[in-house]
Each structure stands twice: as C-alpha cells, then as structure tokens.
Short mmCIF file of C-alpha atoms in Angstrom, two decimals:
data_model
loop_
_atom_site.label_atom_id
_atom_site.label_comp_id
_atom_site.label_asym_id
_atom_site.label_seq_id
_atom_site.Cartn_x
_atom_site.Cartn_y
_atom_site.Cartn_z
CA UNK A 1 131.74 -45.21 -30.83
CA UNK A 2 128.47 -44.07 -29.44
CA UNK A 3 124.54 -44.78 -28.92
CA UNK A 4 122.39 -41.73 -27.98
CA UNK A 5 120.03 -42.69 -25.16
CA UNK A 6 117.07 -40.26 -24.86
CA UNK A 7 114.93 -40.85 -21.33
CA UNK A 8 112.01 -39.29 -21.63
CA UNK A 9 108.89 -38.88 -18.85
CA UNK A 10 110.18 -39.79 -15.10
CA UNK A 11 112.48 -42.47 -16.59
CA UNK A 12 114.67 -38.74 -17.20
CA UNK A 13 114.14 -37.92 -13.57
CA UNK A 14 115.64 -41.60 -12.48
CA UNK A 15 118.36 -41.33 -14.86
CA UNK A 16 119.43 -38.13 -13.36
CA UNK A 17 119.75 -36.90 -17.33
CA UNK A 18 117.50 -36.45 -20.13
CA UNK A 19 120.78 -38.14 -22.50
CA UNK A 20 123.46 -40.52 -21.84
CA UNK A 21 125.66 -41.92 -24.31
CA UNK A 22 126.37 -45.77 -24.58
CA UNK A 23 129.14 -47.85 -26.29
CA UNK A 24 127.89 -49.30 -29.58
CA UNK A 25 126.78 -51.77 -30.35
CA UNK A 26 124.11 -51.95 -27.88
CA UNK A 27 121.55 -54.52 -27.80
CA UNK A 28 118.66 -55.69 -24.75
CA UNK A 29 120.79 -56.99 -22.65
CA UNK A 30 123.86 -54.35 -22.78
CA UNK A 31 121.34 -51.92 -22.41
CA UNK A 32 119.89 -53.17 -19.00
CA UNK A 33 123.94 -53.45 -17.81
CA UNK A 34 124.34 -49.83 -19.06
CA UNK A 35 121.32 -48.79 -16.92
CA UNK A 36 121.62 -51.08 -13.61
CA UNK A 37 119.60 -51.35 -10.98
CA UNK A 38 116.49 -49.35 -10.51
CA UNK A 39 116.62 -47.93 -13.86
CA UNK A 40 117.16 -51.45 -15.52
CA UNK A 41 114.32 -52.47 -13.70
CA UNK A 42 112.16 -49.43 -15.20
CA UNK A 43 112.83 -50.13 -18.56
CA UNK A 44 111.90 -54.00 -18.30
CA UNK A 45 108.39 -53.02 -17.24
CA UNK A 46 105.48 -54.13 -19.54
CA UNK A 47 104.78 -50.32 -20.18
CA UNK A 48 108.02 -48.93 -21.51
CA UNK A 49 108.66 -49.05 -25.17
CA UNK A 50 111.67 -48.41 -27.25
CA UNK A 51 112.11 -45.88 -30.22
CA UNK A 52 115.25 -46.51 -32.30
CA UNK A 53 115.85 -43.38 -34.86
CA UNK A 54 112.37 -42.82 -34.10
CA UNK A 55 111.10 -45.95 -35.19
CA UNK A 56 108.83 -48.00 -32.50
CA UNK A 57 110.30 -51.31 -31.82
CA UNK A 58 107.68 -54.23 -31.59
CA UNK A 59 109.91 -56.09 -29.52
CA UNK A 60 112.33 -54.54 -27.15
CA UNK A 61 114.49 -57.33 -26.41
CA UNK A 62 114.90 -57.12 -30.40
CA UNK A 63 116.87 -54.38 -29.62
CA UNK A 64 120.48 -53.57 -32.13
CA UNK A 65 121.51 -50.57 -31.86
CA UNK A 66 124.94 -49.07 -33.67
CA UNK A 67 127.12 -46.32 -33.99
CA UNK A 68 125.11 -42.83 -34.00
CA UNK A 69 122.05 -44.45 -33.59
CA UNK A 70 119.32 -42.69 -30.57
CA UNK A 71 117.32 -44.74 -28.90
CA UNK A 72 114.70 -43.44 -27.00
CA UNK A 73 113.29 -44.81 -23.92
CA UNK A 74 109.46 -44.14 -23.58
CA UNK A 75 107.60 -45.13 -20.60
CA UNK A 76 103.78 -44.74 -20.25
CA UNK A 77 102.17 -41.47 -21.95
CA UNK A 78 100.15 -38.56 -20.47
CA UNK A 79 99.15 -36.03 -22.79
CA UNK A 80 96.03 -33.50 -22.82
CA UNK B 1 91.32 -29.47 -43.82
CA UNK B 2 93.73 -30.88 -41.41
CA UNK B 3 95.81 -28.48 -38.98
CA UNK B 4 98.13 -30.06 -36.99
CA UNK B 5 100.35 -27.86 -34.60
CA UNK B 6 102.88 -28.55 -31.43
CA UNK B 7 103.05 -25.36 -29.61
CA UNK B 8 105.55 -24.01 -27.00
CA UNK B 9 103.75 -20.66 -25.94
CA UNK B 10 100.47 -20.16 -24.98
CA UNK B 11 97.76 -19.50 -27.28
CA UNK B 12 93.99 -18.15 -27.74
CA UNK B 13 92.02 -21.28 -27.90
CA UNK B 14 88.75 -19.03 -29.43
CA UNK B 15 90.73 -17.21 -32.04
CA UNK B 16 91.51 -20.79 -33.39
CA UNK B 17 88.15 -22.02 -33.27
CA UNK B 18 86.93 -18.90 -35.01
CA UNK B 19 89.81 -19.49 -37.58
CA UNK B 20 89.22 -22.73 -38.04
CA UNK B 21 85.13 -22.81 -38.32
CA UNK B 22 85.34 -19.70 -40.45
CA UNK B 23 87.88 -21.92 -42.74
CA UNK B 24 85.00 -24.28 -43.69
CA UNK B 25 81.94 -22.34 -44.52
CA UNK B 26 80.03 -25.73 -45.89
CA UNK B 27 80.34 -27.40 -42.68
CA UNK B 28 77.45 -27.24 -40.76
CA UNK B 29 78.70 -27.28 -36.97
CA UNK B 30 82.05 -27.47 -35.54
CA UNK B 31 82.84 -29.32 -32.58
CA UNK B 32 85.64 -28.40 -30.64
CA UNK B 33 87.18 -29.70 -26.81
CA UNK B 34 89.92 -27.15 -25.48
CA UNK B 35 91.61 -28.88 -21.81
CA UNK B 36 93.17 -26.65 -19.58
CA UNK B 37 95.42 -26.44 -16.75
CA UNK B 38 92.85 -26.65 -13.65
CA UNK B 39 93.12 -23.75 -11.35
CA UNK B 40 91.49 -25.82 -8.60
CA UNK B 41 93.38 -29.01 -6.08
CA UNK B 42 96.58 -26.99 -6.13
CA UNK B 43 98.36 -27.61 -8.73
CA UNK B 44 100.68 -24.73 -9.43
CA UNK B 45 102.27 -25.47 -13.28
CA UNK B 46 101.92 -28.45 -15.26
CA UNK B 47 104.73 -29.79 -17.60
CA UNK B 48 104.39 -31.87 -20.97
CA UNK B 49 107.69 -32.70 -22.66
CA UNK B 50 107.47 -34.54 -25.69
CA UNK B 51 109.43 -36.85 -28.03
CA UNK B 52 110.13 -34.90 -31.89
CA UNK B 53 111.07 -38.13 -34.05
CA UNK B 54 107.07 -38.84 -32.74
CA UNK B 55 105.39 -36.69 -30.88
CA UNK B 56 103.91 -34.59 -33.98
CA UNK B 57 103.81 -37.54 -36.84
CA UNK B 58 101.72 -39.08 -34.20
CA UNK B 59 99.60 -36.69 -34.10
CA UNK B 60 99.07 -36.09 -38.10
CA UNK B 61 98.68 -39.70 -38.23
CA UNK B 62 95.70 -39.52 -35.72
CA UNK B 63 94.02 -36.19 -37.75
CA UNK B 64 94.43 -38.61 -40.32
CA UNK B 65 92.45 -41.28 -39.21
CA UNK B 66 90.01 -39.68 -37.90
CA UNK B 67 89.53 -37.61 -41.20
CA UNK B 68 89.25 -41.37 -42.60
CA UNK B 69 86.40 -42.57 -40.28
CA UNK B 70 84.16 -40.01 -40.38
CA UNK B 71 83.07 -37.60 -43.27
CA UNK B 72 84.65 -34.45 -42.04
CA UNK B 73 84.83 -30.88 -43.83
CA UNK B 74 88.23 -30.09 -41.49
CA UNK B 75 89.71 -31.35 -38.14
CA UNK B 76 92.52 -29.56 -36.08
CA UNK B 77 94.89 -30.82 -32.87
CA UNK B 78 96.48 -28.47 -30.86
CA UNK B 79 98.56 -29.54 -28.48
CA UNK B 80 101.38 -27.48 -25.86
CA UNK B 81 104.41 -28.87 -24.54
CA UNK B 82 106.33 -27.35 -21.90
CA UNK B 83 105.13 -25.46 -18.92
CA UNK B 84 102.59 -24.00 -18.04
CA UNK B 85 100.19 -22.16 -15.93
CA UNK B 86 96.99 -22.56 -14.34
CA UNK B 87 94.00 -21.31 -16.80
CA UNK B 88 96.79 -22.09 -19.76
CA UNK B 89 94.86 -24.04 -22.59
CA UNK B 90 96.61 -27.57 -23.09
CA UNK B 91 95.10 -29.52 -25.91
CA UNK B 92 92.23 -28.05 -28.81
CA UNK B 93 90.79 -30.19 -31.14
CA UNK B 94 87.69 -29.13 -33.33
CA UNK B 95 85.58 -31.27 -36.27
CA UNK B 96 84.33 -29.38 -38.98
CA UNK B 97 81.97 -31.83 -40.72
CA UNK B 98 78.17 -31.50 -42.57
CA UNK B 99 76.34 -33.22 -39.54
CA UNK B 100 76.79 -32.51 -36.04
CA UNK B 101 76.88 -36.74 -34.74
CA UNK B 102 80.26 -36.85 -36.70
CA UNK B 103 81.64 -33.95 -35.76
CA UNK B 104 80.89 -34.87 -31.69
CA UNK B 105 82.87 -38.32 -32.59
CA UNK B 106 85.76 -36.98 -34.30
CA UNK B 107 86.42 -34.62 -31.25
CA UNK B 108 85.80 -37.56 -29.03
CA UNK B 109 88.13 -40.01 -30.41
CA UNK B 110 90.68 -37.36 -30.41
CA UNK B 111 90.54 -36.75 -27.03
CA UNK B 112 90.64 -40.26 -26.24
CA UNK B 113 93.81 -40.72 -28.01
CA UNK B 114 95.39 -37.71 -26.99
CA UNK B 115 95.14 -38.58 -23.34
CA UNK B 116 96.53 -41.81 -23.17
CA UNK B 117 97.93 -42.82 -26.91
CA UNK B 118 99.91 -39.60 -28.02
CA UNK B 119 103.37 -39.03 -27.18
CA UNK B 120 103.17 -36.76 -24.37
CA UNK B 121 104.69 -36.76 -20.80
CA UNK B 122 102.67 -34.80 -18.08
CA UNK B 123 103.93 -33.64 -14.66
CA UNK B 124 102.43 -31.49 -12.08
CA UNK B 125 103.65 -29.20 -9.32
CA UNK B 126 101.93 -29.03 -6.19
CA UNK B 127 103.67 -27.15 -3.05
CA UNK B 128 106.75 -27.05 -4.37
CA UNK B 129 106.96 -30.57 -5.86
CA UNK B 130 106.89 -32.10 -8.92
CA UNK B 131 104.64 -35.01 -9.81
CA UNK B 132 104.46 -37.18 -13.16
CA UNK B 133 100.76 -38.11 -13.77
CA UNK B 134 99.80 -41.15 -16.24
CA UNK B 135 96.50 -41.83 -17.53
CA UNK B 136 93.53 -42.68 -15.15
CA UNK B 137 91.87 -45.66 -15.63
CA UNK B 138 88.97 -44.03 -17.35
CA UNK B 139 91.55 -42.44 -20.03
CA UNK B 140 92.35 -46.31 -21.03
CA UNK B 141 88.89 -47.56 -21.44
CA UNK B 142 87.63 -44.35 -23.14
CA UNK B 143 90.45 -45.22 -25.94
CA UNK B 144 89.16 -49.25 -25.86
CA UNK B 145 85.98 -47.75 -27.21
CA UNK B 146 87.36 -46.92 -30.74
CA UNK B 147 89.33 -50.66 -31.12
CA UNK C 1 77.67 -21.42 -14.05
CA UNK C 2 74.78 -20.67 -16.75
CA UNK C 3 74.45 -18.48 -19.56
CA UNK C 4 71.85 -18.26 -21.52
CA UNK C 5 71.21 -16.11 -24.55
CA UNK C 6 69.14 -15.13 -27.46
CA UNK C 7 70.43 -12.86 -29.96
CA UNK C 8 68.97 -10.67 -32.65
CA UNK C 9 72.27 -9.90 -34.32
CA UNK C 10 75.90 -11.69 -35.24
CA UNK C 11 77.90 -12.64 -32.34
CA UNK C 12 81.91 -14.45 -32.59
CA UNK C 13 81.55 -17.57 -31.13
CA UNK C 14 85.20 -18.22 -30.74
CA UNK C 15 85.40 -14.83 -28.28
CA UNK C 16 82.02 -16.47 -26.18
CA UNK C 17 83.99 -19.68 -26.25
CA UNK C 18 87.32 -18.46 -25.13
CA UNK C 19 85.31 -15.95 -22.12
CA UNK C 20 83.33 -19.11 -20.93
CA UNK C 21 86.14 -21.21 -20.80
CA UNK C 22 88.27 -18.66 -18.61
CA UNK C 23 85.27 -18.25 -16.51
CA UNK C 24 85.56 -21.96 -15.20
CA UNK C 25 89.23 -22.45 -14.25
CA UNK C 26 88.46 -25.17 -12.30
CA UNK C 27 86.71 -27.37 -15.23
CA UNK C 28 89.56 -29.44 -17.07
CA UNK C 29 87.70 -28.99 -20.10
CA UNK C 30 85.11 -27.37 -22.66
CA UNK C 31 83.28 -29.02 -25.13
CA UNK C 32 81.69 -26.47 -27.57
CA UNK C 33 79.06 -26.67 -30.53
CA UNK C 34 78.90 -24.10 -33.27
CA UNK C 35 76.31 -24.28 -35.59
CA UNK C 36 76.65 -21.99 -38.58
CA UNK C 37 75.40 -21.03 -41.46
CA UNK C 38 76.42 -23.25 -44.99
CA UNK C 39 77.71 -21.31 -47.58
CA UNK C 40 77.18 -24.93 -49.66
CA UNK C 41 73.60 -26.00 -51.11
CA UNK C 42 72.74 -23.22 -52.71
CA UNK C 43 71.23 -21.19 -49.00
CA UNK C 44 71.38 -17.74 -49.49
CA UNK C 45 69.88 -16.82 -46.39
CA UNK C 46 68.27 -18.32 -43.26
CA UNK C 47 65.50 -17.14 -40.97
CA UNK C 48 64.79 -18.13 -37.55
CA UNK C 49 61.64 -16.97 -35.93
CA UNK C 50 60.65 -17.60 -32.47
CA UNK C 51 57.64 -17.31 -29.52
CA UNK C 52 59.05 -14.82 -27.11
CA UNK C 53 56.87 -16.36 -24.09
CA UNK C 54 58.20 -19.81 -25.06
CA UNK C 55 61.70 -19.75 -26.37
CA UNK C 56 64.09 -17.87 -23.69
CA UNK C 57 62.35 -19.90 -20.90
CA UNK C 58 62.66 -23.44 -23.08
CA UNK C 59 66.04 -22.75 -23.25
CA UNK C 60 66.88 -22.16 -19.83
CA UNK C 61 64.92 -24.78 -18.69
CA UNK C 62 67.32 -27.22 -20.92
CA UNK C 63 70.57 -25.49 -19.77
CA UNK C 64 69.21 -26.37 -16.35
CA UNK C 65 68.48 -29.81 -17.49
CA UNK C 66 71.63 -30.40 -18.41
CA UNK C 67 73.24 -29.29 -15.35
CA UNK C 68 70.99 -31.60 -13.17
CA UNK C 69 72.02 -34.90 -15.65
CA UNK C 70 75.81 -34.37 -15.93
CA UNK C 71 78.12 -32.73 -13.10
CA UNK C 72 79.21 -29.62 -15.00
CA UNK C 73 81.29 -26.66 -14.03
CA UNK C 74 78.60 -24.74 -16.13
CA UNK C 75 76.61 -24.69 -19.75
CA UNK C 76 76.30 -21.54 -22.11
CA UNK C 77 73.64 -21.77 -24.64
CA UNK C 78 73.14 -18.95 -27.17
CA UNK C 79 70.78 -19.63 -29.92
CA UNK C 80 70.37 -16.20 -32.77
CA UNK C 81 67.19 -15.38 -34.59
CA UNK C 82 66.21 -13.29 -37.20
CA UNK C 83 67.74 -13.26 -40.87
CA UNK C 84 71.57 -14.74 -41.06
CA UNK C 85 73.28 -14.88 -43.81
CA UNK C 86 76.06 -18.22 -44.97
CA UNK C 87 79.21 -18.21 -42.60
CA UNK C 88 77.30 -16.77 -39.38
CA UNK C 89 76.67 -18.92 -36.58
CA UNK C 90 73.31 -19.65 -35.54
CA UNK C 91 73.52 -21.32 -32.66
CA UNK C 92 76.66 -21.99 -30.01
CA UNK C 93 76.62 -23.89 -27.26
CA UNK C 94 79.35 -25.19 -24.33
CA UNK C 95 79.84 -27.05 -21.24
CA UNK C 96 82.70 -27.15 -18.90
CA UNK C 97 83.38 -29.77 -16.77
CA UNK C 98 85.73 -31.53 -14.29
CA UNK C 99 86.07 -34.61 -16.60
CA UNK C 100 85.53 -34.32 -21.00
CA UNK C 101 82.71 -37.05 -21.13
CA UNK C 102 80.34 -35.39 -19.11
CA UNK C 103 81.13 -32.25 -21.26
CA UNK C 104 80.69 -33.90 -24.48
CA UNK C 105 77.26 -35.76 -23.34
CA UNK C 106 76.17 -32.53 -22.36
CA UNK C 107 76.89 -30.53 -25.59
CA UNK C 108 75.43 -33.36 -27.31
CA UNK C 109 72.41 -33.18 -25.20
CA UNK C 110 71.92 -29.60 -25.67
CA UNK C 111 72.25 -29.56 -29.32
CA UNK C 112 70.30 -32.11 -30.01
CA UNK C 113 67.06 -30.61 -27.93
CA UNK C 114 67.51 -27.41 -29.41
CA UNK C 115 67.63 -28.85 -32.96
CA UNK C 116 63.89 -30.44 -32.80
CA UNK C 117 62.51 -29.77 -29.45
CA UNK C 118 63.42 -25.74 -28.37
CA UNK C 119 61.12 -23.06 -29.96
CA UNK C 120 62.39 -21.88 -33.02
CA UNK C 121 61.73 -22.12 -36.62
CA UNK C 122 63.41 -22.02 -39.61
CA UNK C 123 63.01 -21.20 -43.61
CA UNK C 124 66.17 -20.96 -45.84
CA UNK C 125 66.22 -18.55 -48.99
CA UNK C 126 67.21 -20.67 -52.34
CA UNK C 127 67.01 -19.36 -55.37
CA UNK C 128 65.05 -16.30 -53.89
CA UNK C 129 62.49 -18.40 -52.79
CA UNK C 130 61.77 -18.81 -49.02
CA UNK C 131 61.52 -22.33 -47.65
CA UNK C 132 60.08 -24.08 -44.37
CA UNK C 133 62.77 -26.44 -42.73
CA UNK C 134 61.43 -29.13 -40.17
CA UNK C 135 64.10 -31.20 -38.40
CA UNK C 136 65.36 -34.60 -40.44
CA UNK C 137 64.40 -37.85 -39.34
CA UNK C 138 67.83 -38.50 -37.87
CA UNK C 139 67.30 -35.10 -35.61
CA UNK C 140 63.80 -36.90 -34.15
CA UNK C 141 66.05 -40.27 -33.30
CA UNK C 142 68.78 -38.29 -32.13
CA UNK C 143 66.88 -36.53 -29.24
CA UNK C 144 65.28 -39.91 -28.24
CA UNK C 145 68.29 -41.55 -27.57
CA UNK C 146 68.14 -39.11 -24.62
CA UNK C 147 64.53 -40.27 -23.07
CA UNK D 1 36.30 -8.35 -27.15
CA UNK D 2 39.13 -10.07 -28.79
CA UNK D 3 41.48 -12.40 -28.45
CA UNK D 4 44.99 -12.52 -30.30
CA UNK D 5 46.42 -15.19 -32.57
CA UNK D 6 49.69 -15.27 -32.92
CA UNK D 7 50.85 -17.71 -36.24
CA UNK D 8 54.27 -19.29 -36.14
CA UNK D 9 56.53 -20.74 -38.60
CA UNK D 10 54.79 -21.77 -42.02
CA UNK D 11 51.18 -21.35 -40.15
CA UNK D 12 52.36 -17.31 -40.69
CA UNK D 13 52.32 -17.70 -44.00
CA UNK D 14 49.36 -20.05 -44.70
CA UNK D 15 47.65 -16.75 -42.21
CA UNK D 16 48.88 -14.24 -44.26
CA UNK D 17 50.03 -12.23 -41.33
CA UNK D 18 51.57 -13.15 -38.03
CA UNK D 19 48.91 -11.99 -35.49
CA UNK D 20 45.06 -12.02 -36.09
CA UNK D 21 42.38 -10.66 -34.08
CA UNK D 22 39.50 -13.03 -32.94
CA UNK D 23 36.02 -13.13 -30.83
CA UNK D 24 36.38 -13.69 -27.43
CA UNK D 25 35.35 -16.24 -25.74
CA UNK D 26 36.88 -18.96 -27.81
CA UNK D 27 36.69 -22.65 -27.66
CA UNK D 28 38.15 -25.34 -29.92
CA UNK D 29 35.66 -25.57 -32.53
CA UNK D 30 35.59 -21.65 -32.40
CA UNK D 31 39.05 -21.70 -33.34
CA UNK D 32 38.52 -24.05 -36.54
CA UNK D 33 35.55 -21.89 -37.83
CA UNK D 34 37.82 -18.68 -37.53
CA UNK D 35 40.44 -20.11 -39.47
CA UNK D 36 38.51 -21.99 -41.89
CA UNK D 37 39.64 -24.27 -44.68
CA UNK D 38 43.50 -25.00 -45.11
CA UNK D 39 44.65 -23.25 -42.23
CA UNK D 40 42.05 -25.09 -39.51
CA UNK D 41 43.31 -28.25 -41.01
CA UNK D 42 46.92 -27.20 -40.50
CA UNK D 43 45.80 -26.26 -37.09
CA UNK D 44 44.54 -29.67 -36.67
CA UNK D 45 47.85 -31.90 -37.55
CA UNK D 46 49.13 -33.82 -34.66
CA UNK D 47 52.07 -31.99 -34.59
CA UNK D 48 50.77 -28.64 -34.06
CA UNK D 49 50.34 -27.27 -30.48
CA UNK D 50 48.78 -24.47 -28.62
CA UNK D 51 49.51 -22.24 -26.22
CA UNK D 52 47.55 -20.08 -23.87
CA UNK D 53 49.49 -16.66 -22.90
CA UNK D 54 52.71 -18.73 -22.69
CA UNK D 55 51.18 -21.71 -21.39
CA UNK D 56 51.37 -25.13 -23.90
CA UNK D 57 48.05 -26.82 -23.58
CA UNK D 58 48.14 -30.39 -23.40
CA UNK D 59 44.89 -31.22 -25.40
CA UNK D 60 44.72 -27.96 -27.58
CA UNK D 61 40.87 -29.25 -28.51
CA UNK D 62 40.54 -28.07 -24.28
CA UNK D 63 41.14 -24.57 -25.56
CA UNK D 64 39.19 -21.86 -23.72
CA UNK D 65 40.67 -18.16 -24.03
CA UNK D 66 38.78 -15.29 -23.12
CA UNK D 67 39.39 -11.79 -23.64
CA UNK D 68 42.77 -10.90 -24.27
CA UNK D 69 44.44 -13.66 -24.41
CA UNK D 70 47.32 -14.65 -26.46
CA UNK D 71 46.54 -17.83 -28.23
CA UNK D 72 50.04 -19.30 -29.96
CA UNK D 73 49.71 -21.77 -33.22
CA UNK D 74 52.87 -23.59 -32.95
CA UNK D 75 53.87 -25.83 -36.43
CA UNK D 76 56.84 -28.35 -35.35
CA UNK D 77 60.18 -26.51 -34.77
CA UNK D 78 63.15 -26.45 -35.80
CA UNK D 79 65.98 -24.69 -34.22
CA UNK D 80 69.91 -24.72 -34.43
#
C-alpha cells in the first residue's frame, strides 16, 4: 500500500505538492528514485532531515518506512 | 508557569504581556521580545508553515529547558504560522523570573532557538513574488552561544 | 524614536508596549523590561522619591545613550514614582530595533543604569515599617560590565 | 538670606523634613555645622553627592551657594 510523504518549506514548492504518496516499503534509496532528479538531489543535502511518524531520524539513509507510515521531509528552518 | 501557544490569527502582543506579567506577581521583572513583520525593504506578507507531529512539542520542549536553566517564576512562546501582514506580530516570548539577568537570558536563548532551531518555514513576498528565507549567518552563531 | 516618561500614577505596560512597538514598523523586533512590584517577601508597599532637576534629564540623557551605542529604531523609558502598591509596575522600558541583539543589549543597558545609577530612591513598607533600599552588590557589577 | 536644602532618600528622614532653610552664603564646612552631628556625617560618606540648583558638583567639599540656591543632598540611589 502506501507511504505519506509530507514536503515541507521550498522542498513543497519543488515537489509541485505539499503530499505525495509512495509505494511501501520505502527505504533511502527508493525514496531518492521516487523523487528523481532535482528533488532527489534536495533531499541528499547535508541540511535536510527526515521525520518518520514524527519522529527525527538520526540517520536518513536509515530510512524504513511501511504501510501508513508519513514521512516528512524537512529542509533547513526559519522561524521568528 | 509555562504558556506555550501556535497561533493562526493575529494577536495583541501587549495584552499577553500584561496577562502574562500580571500572572506572576512574585516575579520581579518580565522580559519579553515580540518580532514582527517589517513594514520597511518591501516585503508585502510573510508566510510560516509549520510541521504538527513537531512544530509545537518543539517548542514546549524548549520552554522547558529554558525553565530548567534558569530560575524562572513563568516563561511564554508565542509563535504564528501562516500569513501575514506587515506590522503583524510573529513570535512573543517573555521571562518572568525574581532577577532581571535571568529573565534577559531566558528571552535570549529563546529567540536564538526560535530563529534557526524551531520547526518553522518562512517565506516572503516582495513585488509579487514569493521568497523562502533561511537563517542568516548571525541566527546560527547566536544559537552556538548556548551549546 | 524616544520616549521618555515619569509618572506619578499606575500606567499598563502591556498597552505602552504594544503602542511603541506599532510605532516602529520598520524594527523587526522589541525587547521590553517590566519591572513590577512583588507581591512575595512580605512588601506591602513601595516608595520611590526623586530630584525633579535631576531625574527627567538623567533619564533622557540615558535613552540618548543608548541610542548613540546600539543602532535602534527607538527606546521608551518610563520609570513611576510615588507610593505603588505589589503587582504595579514601577518601571518599563523598550527598544526596537532592526536586528534582536542590539535590542536586548539595549534594554539591558537601560535597566541596569536606571537600577543604581538614575535618580531615584526607594523604601519598601514591611510589616508597617518603612525601609531604605540601596541597589545589591550584583546591581553595582551589573552596570560596570557596561564601562 | 537663605539658601534651600533639599534632603533625599534616607537623608529626609535622618532631617526630619525634606527641605530646610539655611544662611546664605554657604561653604562646605558651613554646611557640616548646619547639619550637625549624625546628619553632617551622613553628608560626609563617599557616596553622598551634591548638587547646586540642578548642577552635581564634582568635589561637594567645593560647595559655594549663595542666596537662593537649591542645594540637593543626594544618598546613593536606587531606582527600578
């Protein structure tokens, strides 16, 4: 079934979406296929972290995500 | 003693001073930093969007710690997401604590964090166009302070 | 750009806060100190007395001060005197600027001149009893950080 | 004629009123005999200070006020 991705910042704007959905199970590298080119790129940047459930992942490449799961795509923050 | 809040409408950045000071009558001083949207180098509205599963546990967990490192009578984040206007209040934190050097602190290191370690994204619109904005460098070595 | 104010009777900081802040739409940010009362300790009632030829003047020659050190949008300093009673503010001051570290040295700054070096004193009320306060030692080492 | 006192802080209470009414002129040591006894020692603690119609003296024993003038007895402050 699916994975929930949630871009969030101007990773939304080069998605084209704020959510796509992604054929579990998902992990680092079917990710960066799912995203291609620019986008793939994006994400591999030192500065973008990933958020599974809501839950920071040390590691990115660590990534496993399954059926229902969200994972969030958060690149660098701006707040204030 | 801790007031947390995520706001998606504009709000009276005095009246929650006022609130909050009057809400800890044995603190001696409150110290308070309220960021707005900048009428001036034409920027036109200013977006945050924000991520729920963190956005607002981060920011209890940061009241938190800064109600840990300093001996505070109260502290309170405010924070907007969504758009808004030029003169629209953006962020309010205040320290409520005994002496004044802890309350200046608190506020600081909120601030600091809140800029460039909080789960916020900021955009801008100028003529027409929107712009995301990251933290300057200043915003990063401010927050290397408190490490 | 500078207001500067001594009061004989209660004032709401949060509404002076909220009118200065709105009054520099260009600053990014306010930094504000309110000083207040404690209803804690026992004070039943404080008393600030001051030198009419010294004290207005002293404390626009700070506000000016502080506008030559830091590059601020503008400082408000209001300082009451006469007999206040636990929960009212006694002194309230802010600075607006482009960037928050210049506001919060500046706040700092004026709070910490006004505390041991501006021309006031104080006695507190305990226990019916009226009582001389002088600054604290930390008040003396606090304003020389500044020289 | 005269010149005025004015007593600040604690000195105002060590005076027993807030203003007093002296000899013109008066010097230093003219001062100290006015006051006499507790209060000219008060006066003479480092930390007290005079001013001359508004003006701080820098050495208060350089005092000279003639008639009326407002001579301030300022006890260390403490504002905020």
């Amino acid at each position: 079934m699916a994975v929930t991705l949630v871009f969030l910042g101007r990773l939304a704007d080069l998605a084209g979406a704020p959510v796509r959905e992604a054929d579990a199970p998902l992990d680092w590298a079917g990710l960066l296929a799912v995203l291609g080119g620019e986008l793939a790129e994006a994400v591999s940047g030192a500065k973008v972290r990933l958020a599974v459930n809501g839950a920071l992942l040390a590691d990115k490449t660590a990534l496993a995500a399954g059926d229902g799961d969200e994972v969030a795509l958060l690149p660098p923050v701006s707040g204030g | 003693m801790k007031d947390v809040r995520l706001l998606e409408s504009a709000f009276a950045p005095g009246e929650a001073i006022e609130r909050f000071a009057q809400g800890h009558p044995d603190a001696g001083g409150v110290v308070s930093f309220a960021g707005q949207v900048r009428a001036a180098d034409g920027c036109e509205a200013l977006e945050l969007s924000h991520y729920a599963p963190l956005t607002l546990p981060g920011m209890d967990a940061l009241a938190d710690e800064a109600l840990a490192r300093w001996p505070l009578d109260g502290v309170m984040v405010v924070h907007r997401s969504g758009l808004m206007l030029p003169g629209e209040t953006i962020v309010l934190v205040a320290a409520a604590a005994r002496h004044r050097r802890d309350a200046f602190h608190a506020a600081d290191f909120l601030m600091d964090h809140l800029k460039s370690d909080a789960w916020f994204w900021k955009r801008e619109k100028r003529a027409g166009q929107w712009h995301w904005v990251e933290p300057r460098e200043a915003d990063y070595s401010d927050l290397a302070r408190w490490k």
